Amino acid sequence: MNTDLLLRIWSLRHPALREPDPCAAARAHVLGSLGRLAPHYRAGFALALRLVPPALLLLTGRRPAAAPPAALLAGLRRVERLPLLGTAVRTAETLALYSGLDAAAPVRSPAGLDALGLDATGHLPTPLAADRRVSR
């Protein structure tokens, strides 16, 4: 299944997906999730996603590969309103965002954990340890 068109459109919507690592993570998550579906669901989902380029062509009058960003975004908004096809597109975008945004998230430093009152493992300290810090 070719996810390049959808990733191109999603990167227009979500700037975090413009970077190579989040984009690769998004692609891997979408394809990996689809790979775990039951065969008949996977076939239906793959068919729906393969219908996106022809649907964009019909709805915008432009070939998706040559369409400007504004036309792609407007076309995808119209595709998302279609029954079943829109659900498949929104679901795939959600899967992409789960991993893509995680890959784009900055890593917190241990000093940031202290400012939040967390210990080095990222957990809240036990109530007794918290009482000792307050009493100092």
XYZ file of C-alpha atoms in Angstrom:
136
model
C 0.000 0.000 0.000
C 1.332 3.423 -0.914
C 1.090 5.807 2.040
C 3.242 8.558 0.512
C 0.302 10.708 -0.579
C -1.379 10.528 2.814
C 1.892 11.244 4.614
C 2.409 14.258 2.341
C -1.034 15.611 3.220
C -0.652 14.842 6.919
C 2.693 16.663 6.981
C 0.869 19.718 5.627
C -1.610 19.481 8.503
C 0.833 18.525 11.232
C 4.267 20.200 11.054
C 5.789 17.583 13.385
C 5.378 14.979 10.620
C 7.572 16.998 8.240
C 10.752 15.719 9.852
C 12.176 12.403 8.573
C 12.135 10.473 11.878
C 8.516 11.237 12.845
C 7.408 10.621 9.261
C 9.130 7.226 9.216
C 7.630 6.368 12.604
C 4.180 7.360 11.361
C 4.502 5.214 8.224
C 5.753 2.237 10.226
C 2.936 2.554 12.770
C 0.193 2.789 10.146
C 1.516 -0.131 8.115
C 2.280 -2.189 11.225
C -1.200 -1.621 12.634
C -2.812 -2.566 9.338
C -0.634 -5.654 9.195
C -2.131 -6.856 12.492
C -5.736 -6.631 11.310
C -7.687 -9.735 10.399
C -7.227 -10.445 6.662
C -10.705 -9.332 5.605
C -10.447 -6.075 7.592
C -6.945 -5.468 6.239
C -8.184 -5.954 2.666
C -11.076 -3.551 3.194
C -8.874 -0.926 4.840
C -6.224 -1.229 2.125
C -8.893 -0.877 -0.562
C -10.278 2.225 1.141
C -6.841 3.849 1.312
C -6.175 2.982 -2.334
C -9.366 4.812 -3.248
C -8.059 8.085 -1.786
C -6.117 9.239 -4.894
C -9.052 8.632 -7.302
C -11.408 10.275 -4.805
C -9.122 13.319 -4.597
C -9.004 13.472 -8.389
C -12.796 13.352 -8.630
C -13.372 15.859 -5.833
C -10.703 18.402 -6.769
C -10.293 17.887 -10.514
C -6.516 17.668 -10.019
C -4.098 14.770 -9.975
C -2.949 14.428 -6.357
C 0.721 14.118 -7.325
C 0.642 17.520 -9.041
C -1.909 19.289 -6.847
C -0.827 22.287 -4.766
C -0.981 21.937 -0.969
C -4.186 23.964 -0.612
C -5.989 21.722 -3.108
C -4.782 18.574 -1.329
C -5.952 19.830 2.053
C -9.343 20.910 0.696
C -9.718 17.614 -1.141
C -8.869 15.555 1.931
C -11.406 17.484 3.998
C -14.016 16.501 1.413
C -12.810 12.867 1.354
C -13.115 12.720 5.145
C -16.817 13.500 4.863
C -17.460 10.447 2.689
C -18.933 7.407 4.468
C -16.454 4.596 5.171
C -13.644 6.152 3.137
C -13.530 9.131 5.479
C -13.474 6.843 8.490
C -10.538 4.892 7.048
C -8.601 8.085 6.305
C -9.238 9.577 9.758
C -8.278 6.291 11.430
C -5.027 6.056 9.474
C -4.208 9.680 10.349
C -4.804 8.976 14.026
C -2.448 5.990 13.879
C 0.168 8.137 12.150
C -0.102 10.841 14.771
C 0.273 8.445 17.696
C 3.739 7.411 16.659
C 4.769 10.463 14.661
C 4.158 12.898 17.489
C 5.851 10.576 19.979
C 8.915 10.476 17.735
C 8.889 14.277 17.461
C 8.459 14.913 21.208
C 11.511 16.349 22.939
C 13.094 14.200 25.618
C 12.823 15.680 29.108
C 15.987 16.174 31.050
C 16.399 14.822 34.577
C 16.484 18.432 35.808
C 12.971 18.848 34.416
C 11.892 15.849 36.478
C 13.109 17.560 39.646
C 11.132 20.683 38.817
C 8.001 18.545 38.535
C 8.680 16.856 41.862
C 9.480 13.521 40.221
C 12.378 11.271 41.055
C 14.981 10.112 38.512
C 12.698 7.295 37.331
C 9.896 9.735 36.519
C 7.687 8.640 39.423
C 6.224 10.652 42.222
C 8.164 10.109 45.413
C 6.561 8.136 48.199
C 4.464 10.217 50.627
C 7.113 9.849 53.347
C 9.867 11.131 51.076
C 7.675 14.050 50.027
C 7.022 14.962 53.676
C 10.754 15.005 54.393
C 11.397 17.360 51.469
C 8.696 19.776 52.636
C 9.889 19.813 56.256
C 13.397 20.943 55.363
